């Protein structure tokens, strides 16, 4: 095996963050709202940095910015819920996307077995116990063990592509807003 430092010449150097964001925007992803916490501490954030990692054991990961208001809530509660959104939940995605976001009590939700908020109208959800954290530059990578799940809705998913929320089959040249 060749060490990474020898595999890629250093003169290539780091790329511009905006360019990276633009290029990565060509990868269509689902849209999730990650929820965590209890009582007044319950909150959520719109996240598309989510992936399944392993089936045995059942593991997923999410990435949260180091300055995210959700990160300390997840760390304190020891868990999080990945809520996969439907097309009609685009307003909820935007409501949880900014620095000032919707409050959990403003959206239909119920509590999970771990007492975490689950968006009741989501396409599906994964309830996770926080296993570990990794440094990811300006983000923290959170690995969670899936301890509960559900897929109650039979609707089309909401996706994110080229910087815009979209529906499957949308014209990629004309982003929705």
Backbone as ProteinMPNN parsed JSONL, in Angstrom:
{"seq_chain_A": "XXXXXXXXXXXXXXXXXXXXXXXXXXXXXXXXXXXXXXXXXXXXXXXXXXXXXXXXXXXXXXXXXXXXXXXXXXXXXXXXXXXXXXXXXXXXXXXXXXXXXXXXXXXXXXXXXXXXXXXXXXXXXXXXXXXXXXXXXXXXXXXXXXXXXXXXXXXXXXXXXXXXXXXXXXXXXXXXX", "coords_chain_A": {"N_chain_A": [[0.845, -1.175, 0.0], [0.554, 2.216, -0.818], [1.54, 5.082, 0.942], [-0.722, 7.802, 1.566], [0.361, 10.403, 1.413], [2.405, 10.078, -0.432], [1.095, 9.263, -2.68], [-0.34, 11.328, -3.916], [0.847, 14.135, -5.446], [2.211, 16.919, -3.63], [2.259, 19.447, -4.789], [-0.144, 19.846, -6.022], [-1.866, 20.755, -4.096], [-4.362, 22.319, -1.843], [-7.838, 22.68, -2.772], [-10.068, 25.336, -3.778], [-12.636, 26.207, -1.516], [-15.225, 27.039, -2.334], [-15.277, 26.16, -4.975], [-15.101, 23.424, -4.555], [-17.538, 22.994, -3.251], [-19.324, 23.645, -5.337], [-18.712, 21.691, -7.293], [-19.258, 19.326, -5.831], [-21.943, 19.738, -5.578], [-23.052, 18.62, -7.793], [-23.684, 16.088, -7.185], [-26.461, 14.373, -6.478], [-28.427, 14.336, -3.557], [-30.34, 12.964, -0.854], [-32.63, 14.725, 1.313], [-32.387, 15.514, 4.667], [-33.619, 16.032, 8.0], [-31.968, 16.344, 10.897], [-32.646, 15.453, 14.162], [-32.634, 16.032, 17.707], [-32.297, 15.905, 21.305], [-34.196, 17.021, 24.235], [-37.182, 18.386, 25.72], [-36.93, 21.906, 26.22], [-34.507, 21.942, 25.031], [-34.598, 20.502, 22.708], [-33.974, 20.234, 19.25], [-33.372, 20.779, 15.705], [-31.748, 20.239, 12.512], [-31.274, 20.891, 9.073], [-29.74, 18.611, 6.964], [-27.559, 17.257, 4.536], [-25.411, 15.684, 4.572], [-25.201, 12.687, 5.034], [-24.993, 9.194, 5.398], [-25.309, 5.634, 4.964], [-23.322, 3.255, 6.686], [-22.677, 0.653, 7.59], [-24.142, -2.615, 7.665], [-23.967, -4.662, 9.516], [-22.419, -4.17, 12.336], [-25.449, -2.177, 12.445], [-24.862, 0.848, 11.196], [-24.701, 4.389, 10.739], [-23.657, 7.57, 9.378], [-23.372, 11.06, 10.076], [-22.602, 14.45, 9.28], [-21.802, 17.334, 11.021], [-21.45, 20.845, 11.171], [-18.813, 22.362, 13.015], [-19.65, 24.6, 14.434], [-22.337, 24.235, 14.658], [-25.543, 24.526, 16.12], [-26.799, 22.22, 16.775], [-24.885, 20.252, 17.291], [-23.757, 20.234, 20.064], [-26.095, 19.464, 21.362], [-26.663, 16.89, 20.386], [-24.368, 15.614, 21.337], [-24.751, 15.871, 24.108], [-27.22, 14.524, 24.494], [-26.647, 12.02, 23.541], [-27.575, 10.791, 21.291], [-29.333, 10.741, 18.079], [-31.793, 11.5, 15.522], [-32.32, 10.602, 12.217], [-34.229, 12.057, 9.892], [-35.803, 11.385, 6.976], [-36.843, 13.326, 4.327], [-39.975, 14.089, 2.639], [-41.221, 15.178, -0.601], [-43.234, 17.1, -0.137], [-42.398, 18.187, 2.213], [-40.605, 20.211, 1.878], [-40.849, 22.941, 2.865], [-40.344, 22.457, 5.599], [-37.726, 21.554, 5.487], [-36.416, 23.942, 4.703], [-37.124, 25.492, 6.91], [-35.583, 24.44, 8.961], [-33.045, 24.954, 8.103], [-31.476, 27.279, 8.485], [-29.526, 29.544, 10.611], [-31.238, 30.557, 12.579], [-33.813, 28.641, 13.434], [-36.763, 26.625, 12.863], [-38.741, 25.584, 15.652], [-38.856, 22.503, 17.379], [-41.363, 21.989, 18.508], [-43.007, 23.272, 16.726], [-43.539, 21.734, 14.573], [-45.147, 18.73, 13.352], [-44.494, 16.019, 15.41], [-43.191, 13.177, 17.222], [-42.066, 11.288, 20.093], [-39.194, 9.186, 20.277], [-38.098, 5.824, 21.195], [-35.754, 6.341, 22.57], [-36.385, 8.755, 23.581], [-36.113, 10.872, 21.797], [-36.814, 13.496, 19.411], [-38.925, 12.754, 16.638], [-39.767, 13.438, 13.343], [-43.029, 13.364, 12.501], [-44.273, 13.183, 9.96], [-42.367, 12.377, 8.18], [-40.683, 10.747, 5.432], [-39.2, 8.53, 6.138], [-37.409, 7.309, 9.048], [-34.459, 7.099, 11.107], [-33.432, 6.062, 14.143], [-30.798, 6.789, 16.252], [-28.08, 5.787, 18.319], [-25.415, 7.574, 19.599], [-22.216, 6.643, 18.692], [-19.469, 7.258, 18.24], [-17.209, 10.024, 17.598], [-15.524, 11.891, 15.041], [-12.844, 13.973, 13.962], [-13.41, 16.198, 11.366], [-12.197, 18.28, 9.782], [-13.653, 21.36, 9.398], [-15.943, 20.309, 10.292], [-17.711, 17.926, 12.362], [-17.669, 14.484, 12.393], [-20.137, 12.227, 12.964], [-20.772, 9.083, 14.186], [-23.348, 6.804, 14.257], [-25.206, 4.215, 15.871], [-27.822, 2.417, 14.577], [-30.805, 2.056, 16.22], [-33.474, 2.005, 16.071], [-36.116, 2.257, 13.668], [-38.152, 3.385, 10.896], [-40.508, 3.518, 8.201], [-42.939, 5.063, 7.38], [-44.256, 6.607, 5.398], [-45.398, 6.68, 2.016], [-44.312, 8.224, -0.242], [-42.864, 10.546, -2.606], [-39.351, 11.271, -2.445], [-37.628, 14.188, -1.154], [-35.069, 15.899, -2.802], [-31.678, 17.16, -3.091], [-29.888, 19.102, -5.293], [-27.407, 20.635, -7.194], [-27.392, 22.944, -5.559], [-30.067, 23.407, -4.904], [-33.333, 22.579, -3.616], [-35.209, 19.86, -4.802], [-37.511, 17.895, -6.786], [-37.778, 14.473, -7.727], [-37.112, 14.004, -11.131], [-37.226, 16.679, -11.796], [-36.273, 19.404, -13.935], [-32.875, 19.78, -14.396], [-31.725, 22.229, -15.028], [-33.336, 24.27, -14.198], [-33.587, 25.265, -11.156], [-35.636, 24.684, -8.235], [-37.19, 26.907, -5.929]], "CA_chain_A": [[0.0, 0.0, 0.0], [1.307, 3.464, -0.901], [0.994, 6.109, 1.847], [-1.456, 8.848, 0.87], [1.23, 11.551, 1.15], [3.215, 9.784, -1.612], [0.238, 8.946, -3.816], [-0.793, 12.554, -4.568], [1.896, 15.157, -5.299], [1.809, 18.068, -2.817], [2.113, 20.677, -5.566], [-1.542, 20.027, -6.395], [-2.375, 21.597, -3.027], [-5.8, 22.325, -1.545], [-8.727, 23.345, -3.734], [-10.924, 26.386, -3.249], [-13.848, 25.673, -0.88], [-16.419, 27.297, -3.159], [-15.205, 25.265, -6.131], [-15.44, 22.092, -4.049], [-18.989, 22.978, -3.011], [-19.994, 23.636, -6.64], [-18.532, 20.377, -7.92], [-20.006, 18.341, -5.041], [-23.359, 20.001, -5.822], [-23.497, 17.786, -8.908], [-24.068, 14.799, -6.631], [-27.798, 14.484, -5.892], [-28.567, 13.674, -2.261], [-31.613, 13.119, -0.172], [-32.644, 15.804, 2.289], [-32.756, 15.042, 5.99], [-33.547, 16.896, 9.165], [-31.454, 15.602, 12.044], [-33.254, 15.961, 15.388], [-32.07, 15.508, 18.945], [-32.587, 16.672, 22.508], [-35.491, 16.887, 24.885], [-37.714, 19.606, 26.311], [-36.531, 23.16, 25.586], [-33.232, 21.688, 24.362], [-34.828, 19.77, 21.456], [-33.742, 21.043, 18.064], [-33.122, 20.043, 14.48], [-31.002, 20.939, 11.47], [-31.319, 20.265, 7.754], [-28.422, 18.056, 6.681], [-27.507, 16.266, 3.459], [-24.217, 14.862, 4.805], [-25.689, 11.484, 5.718], [-24.816, 7.963, 4.627], [-25.234, 4.384, 5.704], [-21.935, 2.826, 6.766], [-22.561, -0.79, 7.791], [-25.365, -3.334, 8.021], [-23.649, -5.5, 10.681], [-23.604, -3.634, 12.976], [-26.185, -1.144, 11.707], [-24.233, 2.131, 11.478], [-24.826, 5.491, 9.792], [-22.916, 8.738, 9.823], [-23.792, 12.399, 9.686], [-21.576, 15.462, 9.518], [-22.334, 18.614, 11.494], [-20.444, 21.903, 11.289], [-18.357, 22.506, 14.398], [-20.414, 25.674, 15.068], [-23.757, 23.907, 14.606], [-26.249, 24.536, 17.402], [-27.242, 20.856, 17.031], [-23.789, 19.386, 17.727], [-23.721, 19.974, 21.51], [-27.333, 18.792, 21.772], [-26.438, 15.467, 20.091], [-23.35, 15.118, 22.265], [-25.346, 15.77, 25.446], [-28.285, 13.517, 24.532], [-26.087, 10.715, 23.208], [-28.256, 10.19, 20.149], [-29.951, 11.61, 17.085], [-32.71, 10.861, 14.593], [-32.221, 11.024, 10.824], [-35.567, 12.104, 9.304], [-35.727, 11.526, 5.52], [-37.996, 14.156, 4.001], [-40.777, 13.927, 1.432], [-41.303, 16.387, -1.425], [-44.107, 18.124, 0.461], [-41.765, 18.716, 3.415], [-39.598, 21.221, 1.553], [-40.874, 24.058, 3.823], [-39.701, 22.031, 6.845], [-36.283, 21.557, 5.215], [-35.959, 25.334, 4.772], [-37.329, 25.999, 8.269], [-34.495, 23.955, 9.815], [-31.779, 25.116, 7.381], [-30.699, 28.462, 8.832], [-29.042, 29.709, 11.988], [-32.469, 30.616, 13.378], [-34.616, 27.611, 12.801], [-38.043, 26.254, 13.47], [-38.647, 24.842, 16.901], [-39.442, 21.165, 17.251], [-42.79, 22.012, 18.835], [-43.737, 23.915, 15.629], [-43.769, 20.751, 13.51], [-45.672, 17.463, 13.878], [-43.444, 15.092, 15.817], [-43.436, 12.331, 18.382], [-40.814, 10.917, 20.747], [-38.712, 7.835, 20.003], [-37.815, 5.005, 22.371], [-34.677, 7.017, 23.289], [-36.944, 10.061, 23.936], [-35.646, 11.867, 20.835], [-37.901, 13.913, 18.517], [-39.037, 12.165, 15.302], [-40.745, 14.163, 12.542], [-44.101, 12.394, 12.28], [-44.679, 13.068, 8.561], [-41.191, 12.077, 7.369], [-40.704, 9.579, 4.564], [-38.636, 7.459, 6.959], [-36.509, 7.817, 10.082], [-33.505, 6.194, 11.743], [-33.087, 6.495, 15.494], [-29.405, 6.369, 16.424], [-27.302, 6.022, 19.536], [-24.105, 8.083, 19.224], [-21.161, 5.682, 18.982], [-18.194, 7.973, 18.332], [-17.046, 11.239, 16.805], [-14.228, 12.047, 14.385], [-12.562, 15.304, 13.44], [-13.575, 16.273, 9.92], [-11.907, 19.652, 9.374], [-14.569, 22.294, 10.067], [-17.121, 19.528, 10.67], [-17.534, 16.749, 13.207], [-18.297, 13.297, 11.813], [-20.788, 11.488, 14.042], [-21.151, 7.724, 13.832], [-24.455, 6.366, 15.101], [-25.749, 2.864, 15.739], [-29.27, 2.464, 14.378], [-31.481, 1.241, 17.23], [-34.892, 2.026, 15.738], [-36.338, 2.82, 12.339], [-39.499, 3.269, 10.363], [-40.745, 4.121, 6.886], [-44.397, 5.086, 7.315], [-44.817, 7.336, 4.256], [-45.144, 6.179, 0.662], [-44.321, 9.436, -1.047], [-41.604, 10.81, -3.293], [-38.395, 11.958, -1.581], [-37.091, 15.496, -1.484], [-33.645, 15.768, -3.086], [-30.885, 18.38, -3.195], [-29.007, 18.993, -6.459], [-26.92, 21.925, -7.694], [-27.725, 24.038, -4.66], [-31.507, 23.647, -4.782], [-34.244, 21.482, -3.291], [-35.877, 19.432, -6.027], [-38.261, 16.647, -6.812], [-37.274, 13.565, -8.757], [-37.63, 14.334, -12.45], [-37.123, 18.11, -12.08], [-35.299, 19.841, -14.93], [-31.702, 20.204, -13.638], [-31.323, 23.594, -15.379], [-34.229, 25.225, -13.535], [-33.764, 24.877, -9.76], [-36.841, 25.129, -7.517], [-36.951, 27.701, -4.713]], "C_chain_A": [[0.895, 1.244, 0.0], [0.712, 4.459, 0.081], [0.357, 7.238, 1.041], [-0.542, 10.014, 0.514], [2.105, 11.333, -0.078], [2.363, 9.577, -2.853], [-0.176, 10.194, -4.595], [0.272, 13.625, -4.364], [1.385, 16.383, -4.551], [1.597, 19.327, -3.633], [0.686, 20.881, -6.059], [-2.262, 20.865, -5.352], [-3.871, 21.526, -2.804], [-6.59, 23.066, -2.622], [-9.544, 24.406, -3.012], [-12.221, 25.782, -2.714], [-15.102, 25.884, -1.693], [-16.443, 26.381, -4.381], [-15.584, 23.843, -5.715], [-16.946, 21.976, -3.842], [-19.761, 22.89, -4.328], [-19.897, 22.267, -7.3], [-19.317, 19.315, -7.156], [-21.512, 18.533, -5.188], [-23.926, 19.216, -6.986], [-23.859, 16.371, -8.459], [-25.416, 14.97, -5.939], [-27.852, 13.709, -4.58], [-30.0, 13.808, -1.773], [-31.496, 14.263, 0.821], [-33.138, 15.236, 3.609], [-32.837, 16.212, 6.959], [-33.095, 15.986, 10.303], [-32.052, 16.255, 13.283], [-32.608, 15.314, 16.596], [-32.543, 16.372, 20.106], [-33.967, 16.427, 23.071], [-35.89, 18.225, 25.483], [-37.326, 20.84, 25.525], [-35.251, 22.996, 24.773], [-33.405, 20.979, 23.017], [-34.665, 20.714, 20.268], [-33.51, 20.146, 16.854], [-32.335, 20.894, 13.512], [-31.129, 20.153, 10.169], [-29.898, 19.875, 7.365], [-28.521, 17.156, 5.455], [-26.232, 15.436, 3.539], [-24.61, 13.679, 5.672], [-25.409, 10.29, 4.82], [-24.892, 6.752, 5.541], [-23.796, 3.902, 5.622], [-21.836, 1.307, 6.778], [-23.926, -1.382, 8.118], [-25.174, -4.161, 9.288], [-22.384, -4.969, 11.331], [-24.239, -2.525, 12.129], [-25.639, 0.225, 12.101], [-24.504, 3.127, 10.358], [-23.933, 6.617, 10.284], [-23.565, 10.005, 9.307], [-22.61, 13.318, 9.952], [-22.26, 16.758, 9.915], [-21.191, 19.613, 11.6], [-20.076, 22.065, 12.759], [-19.105, 23.605, 15.149], [-21.92, 25.41, 15.073], [-24.365, 23.939, 16.003], [-26.693, 23.119, 17.769], [-26.144, 19.97, 17.62], [-23.746, 19.183, 19.247], [-24.979, 19.278, 22.034], [-27.192, 17.285, 21.545], [-25.442, 14.886, 21.083], [-23.926, 14.932, 23.672], [-26.38, 14.657, 25.534], [-27.765, 12.117, 24.252], [-26.778, 10.036, 22.04], [-28.843, 11.223, 19.221], [-30.897, 10.795, 16.224], [-32.473, 11.46, 13.214], [-33.633, 10.92, 10.249], [-35.416, 12.353, 7.811], [-36.994, 12.223, 5.057], [-38.678, 13.795, 2.687], [-40.782, 15.244, 0.661], [-42.116, 17.485, -0.748], [-43.525, 18.711, 1.734], [-40.663, 19.735, 3.115], [-39.66, 22.416, 2.499], [-40.216, 23.703, 5.164], [-38.184, 22.017, 6.658], [-35.727, 22.969, 5.322], [-36.087, 25.886, 6.188], [-36.202, 25.588, 9.211], [-33.112, 24.21, 9.215], [-30.92, 26.28, 7.852], [-30.201, 28.468, 10.257], [-30.211, 29.805, 12.97], [-33.436, 29.654, 12.72], [-35.951, 27.446, 13.5], [-37.759, 25.556, 14.796], [-39.336, 23.498, 16.691], [-40.938, 21.205, 17.52], [-43.633, 22.709, 17.771], [-44.048, 22.952, 14.477], [-44.327, 19.464, 14.121], [-44.52, 16.5, 14.187], [-43.942, 14.221, 16.965], [-42.074, 11.942, 18.953], [-40.485, 9.456, 20.448], [-38.52, 7.07, 21.314], [-36.694, 5.617, 23.213], [-35.093, 8.423, 23.732], [-36.394, 11.18, 23.058], [-36.798, 12.249, 19.916], [-37.796, 13.273, 17.133], [-40.091, 12.969, 14.547], [-41.805, 13.176, 12.061], [-44.466, 12.188, 10.815], [-43.515, 12.761, 7.627], [-41.405, 10.825, 6.529], [-40.236, 8.347, 5.336], [-37.776, 8.103, 8.038], [-35.629, 6.701, 10.607], [-33.152, 6.782, 13.105], [-31.719, 5.927, 15.832], [-28.848, 6.714, 17.792], [-25.917, 6.463, 19.074], [-23.03, 7.101, 19.665], [-19.829, 6.391, 19.186], [-18.218, 9.195, 17.433], [-15.643, 11.249, 16.203], [-14.083, 13.493, 13.934], [-12.683, 15.246, 11.929], [-13.33, 17.689, 9.424], [-12.8, 20.615, 10.127], [-15.887, 21.629, 10.445], [-16.723, 18.432, 11.653], [-18.32, 15.624, 12.56], [-18.838, 12.473, 12.972], [-21.223, 10.121, 13.526], [-22.222, 7.269, 14.804], [-24.864, 4.94, 14.811], [-27.26, 2.985, 15.629], [-29.921, 1.501, 15.363], [-32.991, 1.207, 17.023], [-35.061, 2.662, 14.375], [-37.78, 2.651, 11.934], [-39.58, 3.97, 9.022], [-42.248, 4.174, 6.653], [-44.986, 5.719, 6.06], [-44.462, 6.656, 2.937], [-45.302, 7.351, -0.286], [-42.972, 9.563, -1.736], [-40.663, 11.564, -2.362], [-38.077, 13.367, -2.074], [-35.601, 15.307, -1.724], [-33.0, 17.147, -3.185], [-29.884, 18.174, -4.325], [-28.677, 20.385, -6.96], [-27.428, 23.104, -6.874], [-29.198, 24.311, -4.458], [-32.243, 22.385, -4.346], [-35.005, 21.151, -4.558], [-36.727, 18.204, -5.768], [-37.614, 15.762, -7.854], [-37.9, 13.951, -10.088], [-37.619, 15.814, -12.762], [-36.08, 18.363, -13.155], [-34.075, 20.368, -14.176], [-31.247, 21.625, -13.944], [-32.14, 24.623, -14.608], [-34.462, 24.818, -12.08], [-35.036, 25.435, -9.161], [-36.404, 25.95, -6.327], [-38.25, 27.926, -3.994]], "O_chain_A": [[1.878, 1.307, 0.738], [-0.5, 4.674, 0.07], [0.839, 7.589, -0.036], [-0.655, 10.566, -0.58], [2.515, 12.305, -0.712], [2.863, 9.704, -3.97], [-0.347, 10.127, -5.812], [0.571, 13.987, -3.226], [0.27, 16.842, -4.795], [0.832, 20.199, -3.223], [0.337, 21.986, -6.476], [-3.179, 21.614, -5.691], [-4.573, 20.775, -3.48], [-6.071, 23.96, -3.291], [-9.688, 24.374, -1.79], [-12.837, 24.944, -3.373], [-15.962, 25.004, -1.744], [-17.5, 25.886, -4.774], [-16.3, 23.147, -6.434], [-17.554, 20.974, -4.216], [-20.739, 22.149, -4.428], [-20.889, 21.745, -7.808], [-19.98, 18.482, -7.775], [-22.28, 17.601, -4.952], [-25.144, 19.148, -7.156], [-24.291, 15.552, -9.27], [-25.5, 15.646, -4.913], [-27.385, 12.572, -4.498], [-30.758, 14.662, -2.233], [-30.395, 14.716, 1.132], [-34.169, 14.567, 3.667], [-32.204, 17.248, 6.759], [-33.748, 14.993, 10.625], [-31.976, 17.474, 13.441], [-32.1, 14.195, 16.523], [-33.121, 17.44, 19.903], [-34.792, 15.732, 22.48], [-35.047, 19.089, 25.723], [-37.383, 20.833, 24.295], [-34.948, 23.828, 23.919], [-32.441, 20.87, 22.259], [-35.154, 21.844, 20.282], [-33.459, 18.921, 16.966], [-32.257, 22.114, 13.659], [-31.096, 18.923, 10.161], [-28.975, 20.688, 7.424], [-29.465, 16.374, 5.34], [-25.988, 14.585, 2.685], [-24.381, 13.67, 6.881], [-25.574, 10.377, 3.603], [-24.584, 6.829, 6.731], [-23.123, 4.111, 4.612], [-21.013, 0.73, 6.066], [-24.759, -0.742, 8.761], [-26.121, -4.343, 10.055], [-21.305, -5.329, 10.861], [-23.613, -2.007, 11.204], [-25.909, 0.713, 13.199], [-24.535, 2.764, 9.182], [-23.505, 6.633, 11.438], [-24.211, 10.023, 8.26], [-21.728, 13.0, 10.749], [-23.177, 17.224, 9.239], [-20.1, 19.276, 12.06], [-20.924, 21.922, 13.64], [-19.192, 23.557, 16.376], [-22.695, 26.285, 15.458], [-23.771, 23.437, 16.957], [-26.939, 22.837, 18.941], [-26.439, 19.037, 18.367], [-23.701, 18.034, 19.688], [-24.923, 18.578, 23.045], [-27.56, 16.491, 22.41], [-25.648, 13.792, 21.608], [-23.621, 13.947, 24.345], [-26.425, 13.926, 26.523], [-28.37, 11.132, 24.677], [-26.593, 8.839, 21.817], [-28.858, 12.417, 19.518], [-30.825, 9.566, 16.19], [-32.431, 12.681, 13.059], [-34.175, 9.821, 10.13], [-34.95, 13.42, 7.412], [-38.099, 11.768, 5.356], [-38.057, 13.275, 1.759], [-40.401, 16.289, 1.189], [-41.739, 18.656, -0.779], [-44.1, 19.647, 2.29], [-39.879, 20.082, 3.998], [-38.602, 22.888, 2.917], [-39.597, 24.562, 5.793], [-37.441, 22.418, 7.554], [-34.692, 23.184, 5.952], [-35.241, 26.67, 6.621], [-35.896, 26.311, 10.159], [-32.111, 23.737, 9.753], [-29.71, 26.258, 7.625], [-30.423, 27.525, 11.016], [-30.18, 29.213, 14.05], [-33.827, 29.845, 11.569], [-36.224, 28.027, 14.55], [-36.676, 25.013, 15.017], [-40.284, 23.387, 15.914], [-41.706, 20.528, 16.837], [-44.858, 22.742, 17.891], [-44.737, 23.316, 13.525], [-44.022, 19.137, 15.268], [-43.686, 16.21, 13.328], [-44.97, 14.496, 17.585], [-41.041, 12.239, 18.352], [-41.371, 8.605, 20.374], [-38.75, 7.604, 22.399], [-36.672, 5.441, 24.431], [-34.259, 9.196, 24.203], [-36.227, 12.309, 23.52], [-37.676, 11.425, 19.66], [-36.723, 13.25, 16.529], [-41.196, 13.164, 15.054], [-41.504, 12.257, 11.299], [-44.93, 11.106, 10.456], [-43.657, 12.87, 6.409], [-42.207, 9.958, 6.876], [-40.804, 7.263, 5.203], [-37.451, 9.288, 7.962], [-35.988, 5.525, 10.563], [-32.627, 7.892, 13.187], [-31.498, 4.721, 15.715], [-29.108, 7.783, 18.343], [-25.305, 5.793, 18.242], [-22.93, 6.761, 20.844], [-19.14, 6.157, 20.179], [-19.124, 9.375, 16.619], [-14.702, 10.695, 16.771], [-15.059, 14.151, 13.573], [-12.128, 14.356, 11.285], [-14.168, 18.246, 8.715], [-12.73, 20.695, 11.354], [-16.831, 22.297, 10.865], [-15.553, 18.064, 11.758], [-19.491, 15.787, 12.22], [-18.086, 12.069, 13.859], [-21.957, 10.025, 12.542], [-22.04, 7.335, 16.019], [-24.872, 4.502, 13.66], [-27.903, 3.588, 16.488], [-29.644, 0.301, 15.358], [-33.704, 0.475, 17.71], [-34.259, 3.501, 13.967], [-38.533, 1.885, 12.536], [-38.82, 4.897, 8.741], [-42.779, 3.428, 5.831], [-46.114, 5.396, 5.689], [-43.363, 6.127, 2.771], [-46.281, 7.458, -1.025], [-42.054, 8.784, -1.48], [-41.107, 12.401, -1.576], [-38.239, 13.685, -3.252], [-34.931, 14.632, -0.942], [-33.681, 18.161, -3.341], [-29.126, 17.204, -4.326], [-29.567, 21.219, -7.131], [-27.839, 24.127, -7.42], [-29.557, 25.345, -3.894], [-31.831, 21.269, -4.664], [-35.401, 22.046, -5.305], [-36.673, 17.576, -4.711], [-36.965, 16.26, -8.774], [-39.104, 14.201, -10.155], [-37.966, 16.2, -13.878], [-35.11, 17.614, -13.269], [-34.206, 21.307, -13.391], [-30.451, 22.182, -13.188], [-31.672, 25.74, -14.39], [-35.423, 24.106, -11.787], [-35.474, 26.527, -9.525], [-35.334, 25.703, -5.771], [-38.272, 28.571, -2.946]]}, "name": "protein", "num_of_chains": 1, "seq": "XXXXXXXXXXXXXXXXXXXXXXXXXXXXXXXXXXXXXXXXXXXXXXXXXXXXXXXXXXXXXXXXXXXXXXXXXXXXXXXXXXXXXXXXXXXXXXXXXXXXXXXXXXXXXXXXXXXXXXXXXXXXXXXXXXXXXXXXXXXXXXXXXXXXXXXXXXXXXXXXXXXXXXXXXXXXXXXXX"}
